[in-house]
Short mmCIF file of C-alpha atoms and ligand atoms in Angstrom, two decimals:
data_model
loop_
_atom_site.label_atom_id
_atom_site.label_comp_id
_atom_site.label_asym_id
_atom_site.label_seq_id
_atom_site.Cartn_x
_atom_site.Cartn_y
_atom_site.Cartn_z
CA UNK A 30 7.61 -84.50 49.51
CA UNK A 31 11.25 -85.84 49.51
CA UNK A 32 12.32 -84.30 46.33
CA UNK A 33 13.34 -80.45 45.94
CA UNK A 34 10.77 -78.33 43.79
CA UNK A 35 11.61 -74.97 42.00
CA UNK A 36 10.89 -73.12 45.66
CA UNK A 37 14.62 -74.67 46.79
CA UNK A 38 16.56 -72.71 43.30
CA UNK A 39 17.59 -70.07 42.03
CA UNK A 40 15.85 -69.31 38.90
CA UNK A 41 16.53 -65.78 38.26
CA UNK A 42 18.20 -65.53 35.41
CA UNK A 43 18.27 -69.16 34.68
CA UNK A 44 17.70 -71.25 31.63
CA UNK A 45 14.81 -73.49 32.69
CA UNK A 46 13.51 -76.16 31.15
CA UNK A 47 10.01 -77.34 32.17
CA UNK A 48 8.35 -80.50 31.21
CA UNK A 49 4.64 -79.75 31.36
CA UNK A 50 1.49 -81.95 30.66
CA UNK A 51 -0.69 -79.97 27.56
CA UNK A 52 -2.04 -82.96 26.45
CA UNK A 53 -5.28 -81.50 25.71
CA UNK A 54 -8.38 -82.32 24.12
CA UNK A 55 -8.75 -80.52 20.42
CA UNK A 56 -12.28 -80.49 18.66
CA UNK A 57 -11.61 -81.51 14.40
CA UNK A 58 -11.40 -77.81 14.18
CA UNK A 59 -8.28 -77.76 16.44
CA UNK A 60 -9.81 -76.01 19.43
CA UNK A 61 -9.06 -77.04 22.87
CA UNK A 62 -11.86 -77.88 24.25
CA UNK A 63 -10.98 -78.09 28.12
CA UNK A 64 -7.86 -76.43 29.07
CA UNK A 65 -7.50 -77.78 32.77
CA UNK A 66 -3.76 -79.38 31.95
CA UNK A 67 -2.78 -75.87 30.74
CA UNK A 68 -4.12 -73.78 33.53
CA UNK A 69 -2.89 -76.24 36.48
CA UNK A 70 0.17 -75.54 34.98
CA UNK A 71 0.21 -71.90 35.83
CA UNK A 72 1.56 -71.81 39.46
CA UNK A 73 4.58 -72.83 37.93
CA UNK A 74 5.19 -71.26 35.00
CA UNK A 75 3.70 -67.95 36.69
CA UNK A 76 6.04 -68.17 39.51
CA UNK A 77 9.07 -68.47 36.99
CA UNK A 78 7.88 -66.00 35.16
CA UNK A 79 7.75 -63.47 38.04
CA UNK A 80 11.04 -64.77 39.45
CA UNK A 81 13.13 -63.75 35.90
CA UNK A 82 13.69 -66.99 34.52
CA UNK A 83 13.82 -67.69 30.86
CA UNK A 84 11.35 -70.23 30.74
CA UNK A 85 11.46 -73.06 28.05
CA UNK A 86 8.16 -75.34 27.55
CA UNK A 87 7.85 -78.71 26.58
CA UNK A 88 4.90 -81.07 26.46
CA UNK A 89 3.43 -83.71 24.26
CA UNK A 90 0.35 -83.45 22.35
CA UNK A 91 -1.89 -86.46 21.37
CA UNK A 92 -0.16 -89.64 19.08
CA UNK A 93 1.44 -88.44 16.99
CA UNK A 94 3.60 -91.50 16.87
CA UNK A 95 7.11 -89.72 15.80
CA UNK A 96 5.58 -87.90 12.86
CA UNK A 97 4.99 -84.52 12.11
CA UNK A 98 1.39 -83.97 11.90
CA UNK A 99 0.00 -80.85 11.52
CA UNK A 100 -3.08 -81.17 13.33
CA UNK A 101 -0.85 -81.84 16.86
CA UNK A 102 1.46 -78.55 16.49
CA UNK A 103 1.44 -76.85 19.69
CA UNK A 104 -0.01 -73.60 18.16
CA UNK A 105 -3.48 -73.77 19.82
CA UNK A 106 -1.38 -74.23 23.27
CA UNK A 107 0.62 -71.44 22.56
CA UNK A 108 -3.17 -69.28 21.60
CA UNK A 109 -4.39 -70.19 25.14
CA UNK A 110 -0.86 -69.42 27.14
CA UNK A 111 -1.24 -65.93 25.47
CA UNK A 112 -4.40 -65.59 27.13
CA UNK A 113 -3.61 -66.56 30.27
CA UNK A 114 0.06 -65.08 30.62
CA UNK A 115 1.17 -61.83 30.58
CA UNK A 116 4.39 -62.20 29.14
CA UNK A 117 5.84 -62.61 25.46
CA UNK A 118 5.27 -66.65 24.64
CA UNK A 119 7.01 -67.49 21.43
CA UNK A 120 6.47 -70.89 19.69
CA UNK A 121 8.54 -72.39 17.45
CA UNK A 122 8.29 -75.32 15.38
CA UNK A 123 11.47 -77.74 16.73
CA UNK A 124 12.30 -79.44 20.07
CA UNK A 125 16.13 -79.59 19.90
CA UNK A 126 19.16 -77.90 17.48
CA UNK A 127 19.20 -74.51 15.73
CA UNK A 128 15.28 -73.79 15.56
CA UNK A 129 14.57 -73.17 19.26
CA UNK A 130 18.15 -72.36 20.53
CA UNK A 131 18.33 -69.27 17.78
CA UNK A 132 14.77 -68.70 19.72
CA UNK A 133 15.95 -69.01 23.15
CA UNK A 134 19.21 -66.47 22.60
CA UNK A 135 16.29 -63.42 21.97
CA UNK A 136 14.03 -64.58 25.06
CA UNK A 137 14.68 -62.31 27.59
CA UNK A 138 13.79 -62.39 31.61
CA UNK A 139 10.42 -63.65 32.38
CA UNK A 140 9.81 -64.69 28.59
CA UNK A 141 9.10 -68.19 27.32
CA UNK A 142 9.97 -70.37 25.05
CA UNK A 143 7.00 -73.23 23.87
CA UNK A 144 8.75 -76.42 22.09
CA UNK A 145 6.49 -77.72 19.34
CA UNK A 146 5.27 -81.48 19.81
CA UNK A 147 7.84 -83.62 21.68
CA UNK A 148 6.00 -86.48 19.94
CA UNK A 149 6.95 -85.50 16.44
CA UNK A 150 10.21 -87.24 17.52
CA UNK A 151 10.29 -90.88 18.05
CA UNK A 152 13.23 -90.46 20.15
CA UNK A 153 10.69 -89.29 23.05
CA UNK A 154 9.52 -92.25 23.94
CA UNK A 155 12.05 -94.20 23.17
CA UNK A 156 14.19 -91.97 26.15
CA UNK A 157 17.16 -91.87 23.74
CA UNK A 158 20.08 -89.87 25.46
CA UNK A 159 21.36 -87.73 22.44
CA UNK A 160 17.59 -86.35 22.06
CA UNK A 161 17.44 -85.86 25.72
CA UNK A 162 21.03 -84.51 25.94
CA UNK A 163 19.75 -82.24 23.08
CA UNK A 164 17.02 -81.07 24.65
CA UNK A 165 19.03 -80.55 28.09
CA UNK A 166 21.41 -78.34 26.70
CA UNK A 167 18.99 -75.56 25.98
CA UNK A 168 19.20 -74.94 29.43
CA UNK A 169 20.43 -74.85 33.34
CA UNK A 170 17.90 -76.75 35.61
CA UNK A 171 15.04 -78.96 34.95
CA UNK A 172 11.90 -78.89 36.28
CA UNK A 173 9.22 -81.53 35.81
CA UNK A 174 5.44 -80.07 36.38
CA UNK A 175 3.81 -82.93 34.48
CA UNK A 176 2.33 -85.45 36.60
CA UNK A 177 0.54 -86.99 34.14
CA UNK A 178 3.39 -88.58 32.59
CA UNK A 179 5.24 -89.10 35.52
CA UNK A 180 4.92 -92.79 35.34
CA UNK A 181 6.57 -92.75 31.60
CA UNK A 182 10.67 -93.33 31.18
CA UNK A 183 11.01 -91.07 28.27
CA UNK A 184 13.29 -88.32 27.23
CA UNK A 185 11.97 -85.68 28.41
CA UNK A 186 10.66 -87.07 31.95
CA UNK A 187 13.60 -89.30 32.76
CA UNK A 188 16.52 -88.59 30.15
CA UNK A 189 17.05 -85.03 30.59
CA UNK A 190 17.72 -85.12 34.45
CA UNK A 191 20.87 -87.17 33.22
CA UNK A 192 22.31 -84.10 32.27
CA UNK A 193 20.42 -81.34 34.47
CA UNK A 194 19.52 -81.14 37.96
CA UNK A 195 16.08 -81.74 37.80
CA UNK A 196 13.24 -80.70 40.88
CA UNK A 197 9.49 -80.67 41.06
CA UNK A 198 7.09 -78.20 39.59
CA UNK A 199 4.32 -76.73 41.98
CA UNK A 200 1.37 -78.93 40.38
CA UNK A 201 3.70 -82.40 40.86
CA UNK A 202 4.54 -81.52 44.43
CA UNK A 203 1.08 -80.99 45.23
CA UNK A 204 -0.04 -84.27 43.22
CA UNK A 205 2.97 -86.25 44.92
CA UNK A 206 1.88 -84.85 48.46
CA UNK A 207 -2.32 -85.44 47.90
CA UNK A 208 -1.56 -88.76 46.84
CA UNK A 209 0.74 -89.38 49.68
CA UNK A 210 -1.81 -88.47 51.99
CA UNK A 211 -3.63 -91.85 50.55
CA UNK A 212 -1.11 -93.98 50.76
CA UNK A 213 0.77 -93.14 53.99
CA UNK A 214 -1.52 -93.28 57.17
CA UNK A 215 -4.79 -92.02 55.64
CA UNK A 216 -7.19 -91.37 57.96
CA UNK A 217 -9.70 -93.75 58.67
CA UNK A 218 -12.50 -95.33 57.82
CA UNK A 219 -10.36 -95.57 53.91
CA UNK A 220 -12.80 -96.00 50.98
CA UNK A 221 -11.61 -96.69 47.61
CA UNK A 222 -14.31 -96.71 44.74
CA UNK A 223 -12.48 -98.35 41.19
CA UNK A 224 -14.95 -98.58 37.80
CA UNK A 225 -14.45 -97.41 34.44
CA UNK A 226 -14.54 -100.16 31.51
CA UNK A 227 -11.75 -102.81 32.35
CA UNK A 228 -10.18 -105.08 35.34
CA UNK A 229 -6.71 -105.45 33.52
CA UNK A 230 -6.03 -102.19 33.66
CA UNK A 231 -6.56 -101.62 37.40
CA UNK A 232 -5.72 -105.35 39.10
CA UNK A 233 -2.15 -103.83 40.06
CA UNK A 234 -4.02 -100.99 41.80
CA UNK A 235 -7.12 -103.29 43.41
CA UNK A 236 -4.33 -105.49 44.92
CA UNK A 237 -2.58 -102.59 46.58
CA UNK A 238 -5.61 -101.01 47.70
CA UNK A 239 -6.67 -104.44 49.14
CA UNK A 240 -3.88 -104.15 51.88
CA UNK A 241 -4.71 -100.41 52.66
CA UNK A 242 -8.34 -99.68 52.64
CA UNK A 243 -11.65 -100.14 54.97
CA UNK A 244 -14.16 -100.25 52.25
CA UNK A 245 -13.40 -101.47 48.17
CA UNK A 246 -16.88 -100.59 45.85
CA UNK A 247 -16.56 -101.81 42.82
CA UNK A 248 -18.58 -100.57 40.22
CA UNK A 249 -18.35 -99.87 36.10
CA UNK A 250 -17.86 -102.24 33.38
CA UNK A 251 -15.04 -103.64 35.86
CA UNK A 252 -17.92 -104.73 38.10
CA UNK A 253 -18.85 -107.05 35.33
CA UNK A 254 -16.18 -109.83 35.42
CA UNK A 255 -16.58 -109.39 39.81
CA UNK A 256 -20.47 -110.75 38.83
CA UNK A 257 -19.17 -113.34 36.62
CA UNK A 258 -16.66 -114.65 39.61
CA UNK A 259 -19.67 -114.68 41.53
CA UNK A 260 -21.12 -116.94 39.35
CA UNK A 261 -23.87 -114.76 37.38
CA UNK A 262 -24.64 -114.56 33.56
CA UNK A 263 -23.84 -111.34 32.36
CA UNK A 264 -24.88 -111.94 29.24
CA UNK A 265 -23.99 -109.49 26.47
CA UNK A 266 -21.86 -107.39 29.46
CA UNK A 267 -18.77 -105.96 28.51
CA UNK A 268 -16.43 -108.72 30.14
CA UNK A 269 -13.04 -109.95 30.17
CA UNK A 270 -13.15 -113.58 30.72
CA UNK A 271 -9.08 -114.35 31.33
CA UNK A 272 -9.48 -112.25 33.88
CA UNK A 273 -12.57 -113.79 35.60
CA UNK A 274 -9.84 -115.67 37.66
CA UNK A 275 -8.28 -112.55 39.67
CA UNK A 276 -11.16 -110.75 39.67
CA UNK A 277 -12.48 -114.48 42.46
CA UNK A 278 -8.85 -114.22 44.16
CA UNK A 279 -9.37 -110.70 44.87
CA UNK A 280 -12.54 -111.19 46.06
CA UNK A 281 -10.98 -113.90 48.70
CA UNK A 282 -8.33 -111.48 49.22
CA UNK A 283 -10.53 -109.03 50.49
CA UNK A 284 -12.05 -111.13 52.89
CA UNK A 285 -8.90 -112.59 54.16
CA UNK A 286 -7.76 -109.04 54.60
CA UNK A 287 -11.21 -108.11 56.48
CA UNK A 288 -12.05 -105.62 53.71
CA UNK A 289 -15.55 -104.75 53.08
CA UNK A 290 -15.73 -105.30 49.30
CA UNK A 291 -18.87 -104.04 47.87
CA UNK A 292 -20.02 -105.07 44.30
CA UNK A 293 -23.90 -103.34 42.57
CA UNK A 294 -26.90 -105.43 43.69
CA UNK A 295 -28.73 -104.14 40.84
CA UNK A 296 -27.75 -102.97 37.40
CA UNK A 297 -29.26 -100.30 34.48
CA UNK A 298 -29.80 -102.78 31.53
CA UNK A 299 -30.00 -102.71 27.90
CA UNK A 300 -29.51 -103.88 24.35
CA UNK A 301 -27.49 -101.48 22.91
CA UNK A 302 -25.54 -98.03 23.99
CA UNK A 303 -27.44 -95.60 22.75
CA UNK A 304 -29.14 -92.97 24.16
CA UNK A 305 -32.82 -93.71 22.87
CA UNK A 306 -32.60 -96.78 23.72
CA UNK A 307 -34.96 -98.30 26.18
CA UNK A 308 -33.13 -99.68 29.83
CA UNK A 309 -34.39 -101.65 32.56
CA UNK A 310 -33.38 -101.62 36.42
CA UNK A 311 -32.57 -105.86 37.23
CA UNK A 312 -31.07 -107.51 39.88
CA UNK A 313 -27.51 -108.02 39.31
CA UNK A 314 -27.97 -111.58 38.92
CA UNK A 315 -30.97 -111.25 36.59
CA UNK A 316 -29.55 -109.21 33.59
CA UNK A 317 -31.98 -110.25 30.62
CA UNK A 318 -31.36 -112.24 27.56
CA UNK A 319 -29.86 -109.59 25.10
CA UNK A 320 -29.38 -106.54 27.18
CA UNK A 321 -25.94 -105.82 28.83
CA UNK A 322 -25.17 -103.70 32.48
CA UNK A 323 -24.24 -99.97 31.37
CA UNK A 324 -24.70 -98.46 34.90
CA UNK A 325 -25.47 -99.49 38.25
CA UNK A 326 -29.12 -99.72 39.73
CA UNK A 327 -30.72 -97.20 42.19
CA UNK A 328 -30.17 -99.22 45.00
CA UNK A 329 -26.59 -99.65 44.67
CA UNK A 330 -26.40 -96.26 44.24
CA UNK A 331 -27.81 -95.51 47.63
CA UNK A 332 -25.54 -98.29 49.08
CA UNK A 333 -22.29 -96.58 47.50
CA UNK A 334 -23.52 -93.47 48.73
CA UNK A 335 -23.34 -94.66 52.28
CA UNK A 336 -19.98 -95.59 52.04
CA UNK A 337 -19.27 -92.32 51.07
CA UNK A 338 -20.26 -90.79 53.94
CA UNK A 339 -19.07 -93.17 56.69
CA UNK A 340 -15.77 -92.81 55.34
CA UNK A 341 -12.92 -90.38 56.64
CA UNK A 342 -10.97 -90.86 53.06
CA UNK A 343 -12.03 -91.47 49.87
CA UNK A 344 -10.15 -92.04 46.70
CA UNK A 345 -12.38 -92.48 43.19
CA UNK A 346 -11.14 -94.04 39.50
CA UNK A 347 -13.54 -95.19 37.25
CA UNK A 348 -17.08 -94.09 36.11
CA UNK A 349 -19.66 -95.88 37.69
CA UNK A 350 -21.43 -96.67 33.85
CA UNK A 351 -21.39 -95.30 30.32
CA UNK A 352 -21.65 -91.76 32.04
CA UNK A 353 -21.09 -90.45 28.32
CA UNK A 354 -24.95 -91.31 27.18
CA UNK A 355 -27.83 -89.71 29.66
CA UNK A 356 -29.81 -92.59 30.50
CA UNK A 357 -26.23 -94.47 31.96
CA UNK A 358 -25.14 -91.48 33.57
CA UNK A 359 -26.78 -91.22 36.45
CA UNK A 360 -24.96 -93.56 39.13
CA UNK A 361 -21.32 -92.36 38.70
CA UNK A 362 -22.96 -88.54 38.29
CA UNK A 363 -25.06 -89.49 41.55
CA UNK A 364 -21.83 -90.46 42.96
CA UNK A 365 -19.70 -87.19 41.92
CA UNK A 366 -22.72 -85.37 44.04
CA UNK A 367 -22.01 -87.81 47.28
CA UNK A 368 -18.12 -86.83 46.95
CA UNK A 369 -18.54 -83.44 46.69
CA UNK A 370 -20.92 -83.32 49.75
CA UNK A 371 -18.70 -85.42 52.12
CA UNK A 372 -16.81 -84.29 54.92
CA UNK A 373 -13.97 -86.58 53.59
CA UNK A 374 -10.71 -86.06 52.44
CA UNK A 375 -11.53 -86.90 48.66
CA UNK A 376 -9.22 -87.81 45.87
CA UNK A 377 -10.67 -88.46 42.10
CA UNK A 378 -8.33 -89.57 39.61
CA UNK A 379 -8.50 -90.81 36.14
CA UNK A 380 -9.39 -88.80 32.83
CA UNK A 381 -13.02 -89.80 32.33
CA UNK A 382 -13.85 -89.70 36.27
CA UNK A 383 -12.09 -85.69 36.48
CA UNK A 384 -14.20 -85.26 33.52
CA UNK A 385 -17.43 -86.69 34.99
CA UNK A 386 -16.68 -84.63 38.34
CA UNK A 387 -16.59 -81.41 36.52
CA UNK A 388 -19.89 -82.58 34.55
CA UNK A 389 -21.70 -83.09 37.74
CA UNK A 390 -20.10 -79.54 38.83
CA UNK A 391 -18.45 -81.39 41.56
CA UNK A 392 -14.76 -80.28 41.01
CA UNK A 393 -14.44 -77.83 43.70
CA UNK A 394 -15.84 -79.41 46.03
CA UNK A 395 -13.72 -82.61 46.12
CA UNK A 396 -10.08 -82.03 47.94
CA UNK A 397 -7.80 -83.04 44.63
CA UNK A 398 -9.00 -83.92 41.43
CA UNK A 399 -5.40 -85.62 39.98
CA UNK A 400 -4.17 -85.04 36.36
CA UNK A 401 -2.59 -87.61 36.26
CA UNK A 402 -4.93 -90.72 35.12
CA UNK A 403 -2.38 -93.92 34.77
CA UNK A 404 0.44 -92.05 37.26
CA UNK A 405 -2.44 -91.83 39.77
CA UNK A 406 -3.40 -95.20 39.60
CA UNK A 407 0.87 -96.42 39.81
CA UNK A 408 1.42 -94.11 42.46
CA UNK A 409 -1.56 -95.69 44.29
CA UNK A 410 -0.07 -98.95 43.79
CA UNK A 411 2.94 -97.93 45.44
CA UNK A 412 5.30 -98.12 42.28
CA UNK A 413 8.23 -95.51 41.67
CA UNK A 414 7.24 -93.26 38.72
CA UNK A 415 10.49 -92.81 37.03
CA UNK A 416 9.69 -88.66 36.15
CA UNK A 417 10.20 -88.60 39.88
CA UNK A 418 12.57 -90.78 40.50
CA UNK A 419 15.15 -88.56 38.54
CA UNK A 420 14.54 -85.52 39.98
CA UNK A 421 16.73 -84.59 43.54
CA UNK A 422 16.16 -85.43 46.62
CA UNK A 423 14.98 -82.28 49.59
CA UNK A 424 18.54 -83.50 51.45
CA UNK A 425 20.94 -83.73 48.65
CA UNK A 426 22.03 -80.16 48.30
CA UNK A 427 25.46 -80.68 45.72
CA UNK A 428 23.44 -80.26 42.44
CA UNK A 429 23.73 -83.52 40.70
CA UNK A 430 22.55 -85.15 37.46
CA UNK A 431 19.98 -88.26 37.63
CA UNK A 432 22.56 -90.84 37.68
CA UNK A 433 24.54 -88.83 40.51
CA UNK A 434 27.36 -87.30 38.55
CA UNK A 435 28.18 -83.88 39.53
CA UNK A 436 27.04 -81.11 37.01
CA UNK A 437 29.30 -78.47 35.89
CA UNK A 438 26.16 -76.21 34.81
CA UNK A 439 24.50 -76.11 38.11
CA UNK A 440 26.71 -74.97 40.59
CA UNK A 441 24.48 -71.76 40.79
CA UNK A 442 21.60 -73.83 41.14
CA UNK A 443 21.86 -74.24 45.30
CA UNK A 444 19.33 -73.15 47.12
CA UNK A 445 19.68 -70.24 49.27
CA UNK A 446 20.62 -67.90 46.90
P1 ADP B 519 -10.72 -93.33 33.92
O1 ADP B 519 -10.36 -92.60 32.64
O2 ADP B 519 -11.44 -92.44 34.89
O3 ADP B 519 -9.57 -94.07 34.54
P2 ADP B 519 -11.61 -95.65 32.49
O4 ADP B 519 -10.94 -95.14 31.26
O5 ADP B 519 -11.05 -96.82 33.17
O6 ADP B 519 -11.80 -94.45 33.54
O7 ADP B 519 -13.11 -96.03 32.14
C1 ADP B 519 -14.00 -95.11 31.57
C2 ADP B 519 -14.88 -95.75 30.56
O8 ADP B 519 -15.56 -96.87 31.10
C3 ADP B 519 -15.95 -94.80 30.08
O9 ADP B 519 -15.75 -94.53 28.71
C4 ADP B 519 -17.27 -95.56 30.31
O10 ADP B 519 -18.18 -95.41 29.26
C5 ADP B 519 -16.79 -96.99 30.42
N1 ADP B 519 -17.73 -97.82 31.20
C6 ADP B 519 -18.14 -97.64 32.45
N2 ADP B 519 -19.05 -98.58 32.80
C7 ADP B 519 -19.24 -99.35 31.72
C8 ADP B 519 -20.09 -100.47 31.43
N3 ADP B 519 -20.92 -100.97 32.35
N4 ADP B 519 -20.01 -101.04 30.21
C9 ADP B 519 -19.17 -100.51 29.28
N5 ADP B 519 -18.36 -99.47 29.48
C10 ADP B 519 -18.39 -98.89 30.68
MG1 MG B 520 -10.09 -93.32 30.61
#
């Protein structure tokens, strides 16, 4: 990676401000019900820890929408970072001003500091420099560990390396060097498998891939509006028909580009989502009066399966069906298996694909599972994500803010010391 990461500073000591991702899932009771984000944090805020920094915490949580709602504080977080730490975490109930700052002056070496909700202030998102000017001034160097919301220009993933020199975290290098591995010379043959419900949100990422893979399977919802290109009835199919119109000109693209584009050849059927409900196996172009495609059949399974293991590289986004309801499940969970048994160099990204990986207890088996759902699927398209944009490039050694003005703070923050 290009960019420096909190292995080139000085830490000890140091006021550091780290932008994590503990977006987490909470049950109505306001348990966390997977803690992945939080513990692929650790690296980080371990190493920090160990190294004497005065670590400062800041994350979103859910939507809240620049509200204070109760039911988003960062409390739980703070619960689980007990467990997992062994240091003094204190959590207070601010992001910027008096609150955390009359925190921060009794934090002592190897202590941290967890910012409530950065949500619960609609200057976030809306990357307004006072907020993020606010927020930098807590501290002396900036470290961004949250992938996941790498691809968002807000305050604190963009605005605050304005006014601090900002570097990676461990778990964004790694992301930002796994990832790289994809779209940089990956060795060959390349497959890429995209599903999940819709086209729109992955046409950026299907043209991209396109010009860089061997193999494209298509499968999912997505698949649906391929069919329809192809001329078929889907019938009651989920489908988006203004989209029916790339979904032909990538097919042609493919074959202008010589890229083996594979689509289902049969399809799980039925009349409603529901678990009890009874399903059918059809031929893709024979889904029934009624019934709609919620996974694909057994024989594209085995055909998907095979690309799997003729391929050198895979990279996976996008369940394969409704993976959430048993009878549906069984192609993308069929599929996690295939991944985790390959010799590959595999990649999964997205939220619901990580999630059906670790149902099909295929996680450790497959070489990166990304946290980063929407920032995978950018950085796969071969966009800039502006959270790394900002931080400071390996060569540039004079510690600088984002837009390249010298920074008074940080002329301890050189490496080497
Ligand atoms: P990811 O989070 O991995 O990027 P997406 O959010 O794009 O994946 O898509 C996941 C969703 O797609 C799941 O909720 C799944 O139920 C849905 N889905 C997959 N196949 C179908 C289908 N054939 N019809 C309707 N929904 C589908
Ligand atoms: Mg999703």
């Amino acid at each position: 990676m290009n960019k420096k990461t909190i292995g080139d500073m000085c830490v000890s000591g140091k006021k550091v401000l780290v932008r994590v991702d503990f977006n987490v899932p909470l049950d109505d009771s306001g348990k966390i019900t997977d803690d992945t984000r939080i513990r692929a944090a650790l690296p980080t805020i371990n190493y920090l820890v160990k190294e004497g920094a005065r670590v400062i915490l800041m994350s979103h949580l859910g939507r809240p929408k620049g509200e204070v709602v109760e039911s988003l504080r960062m409390d739980p977080v703070a619960e689980r970072l007990r467990e997992l730490i062994d240091t003094r975490i204190v959590k207070v109930d601010g992001c910027i001003g008096e609150i955390p700052l009359e925190a921060l002056a009794s934090t002592g070496k190897g202590e941290v500091l967890l910012l409530e909700n950065l949500r619960f202030n609609r200057e976030e998102k809306q990357n307004d420099p006072e907020f993020a000017r606010q927020l930098a001034e807590m501290a002396d160097i900036y470290v961004n560990d949250a992938f996941g919301a790498a691809h968002r220009a807000h305050a604190s993933t963009r605005g605050v390396a304005e006014f601090l020199p900002g570097v990676a975290g461990f778990l964004l290098e790694k992301e930002i060097d796994m990832l790289s591995g994809l779209v940089n010379d990956p060795n060959r043959p390349f497959t890429a498998i995209i599903g999940g419900a819709k086209i729109s949100d992955k046409i950026g990422v299907l043209d991209s891939l396109i010009e860089n893979v061997d193999t494209l399977v298509i499968g999912g919802g997505m698949a649906n509006t391929f069919l329809k290109a192809m001329g078929y009835d889907m019938k009651n199919s989920l489908l988006e028909p203004d989209k029916i119109n790339n979904a032909g000109r990538l097919i042609s693209k493919a074959e202008k580009n010589n890229v083996n584009m594979m689509l289902p050849d049969d399809l799980v059927c039925a009349a409603e989502v529901d678990a009890g409900v009874k399903s059918e196996v059809v031929p893709a172009d024979g889904v029934p009066d009624g019934q709609m495609a919620l996974d694909i059949g057994p024989r594209t399974i085995e055909k998907f399966k095979k690309a799997v293991y003729s391929s050198s590289t895979v990279v996976w986004n996008g369940p394969m069906g409704v993976f959430e309801i048993e009878p549906f499940a069984r192609g993308t969970l069929v599929l996690a298996e295939a991944l985790s048994g390959s010799e590959a160099f595999t990649v999964v990204g997205g939220g619901d694909s990580a999630s059906a990986v670790d149902k099909a207890g295929a996680a450790e088996q497959i070489s990166h599972v990304s946290t980063g759902g929407g920032a995978s699927l950018k950085f796969l398209e071969g966009r800039s994500l502006p959270g790394i944009e900002a931080l400071q490039d390996k060569e540039d050694y004079n510690a600088q803010a984002g837009d390249g003005r010298e920074l008074e703070n940080a002329q301890n923050c050189v490496p080497g010391c």
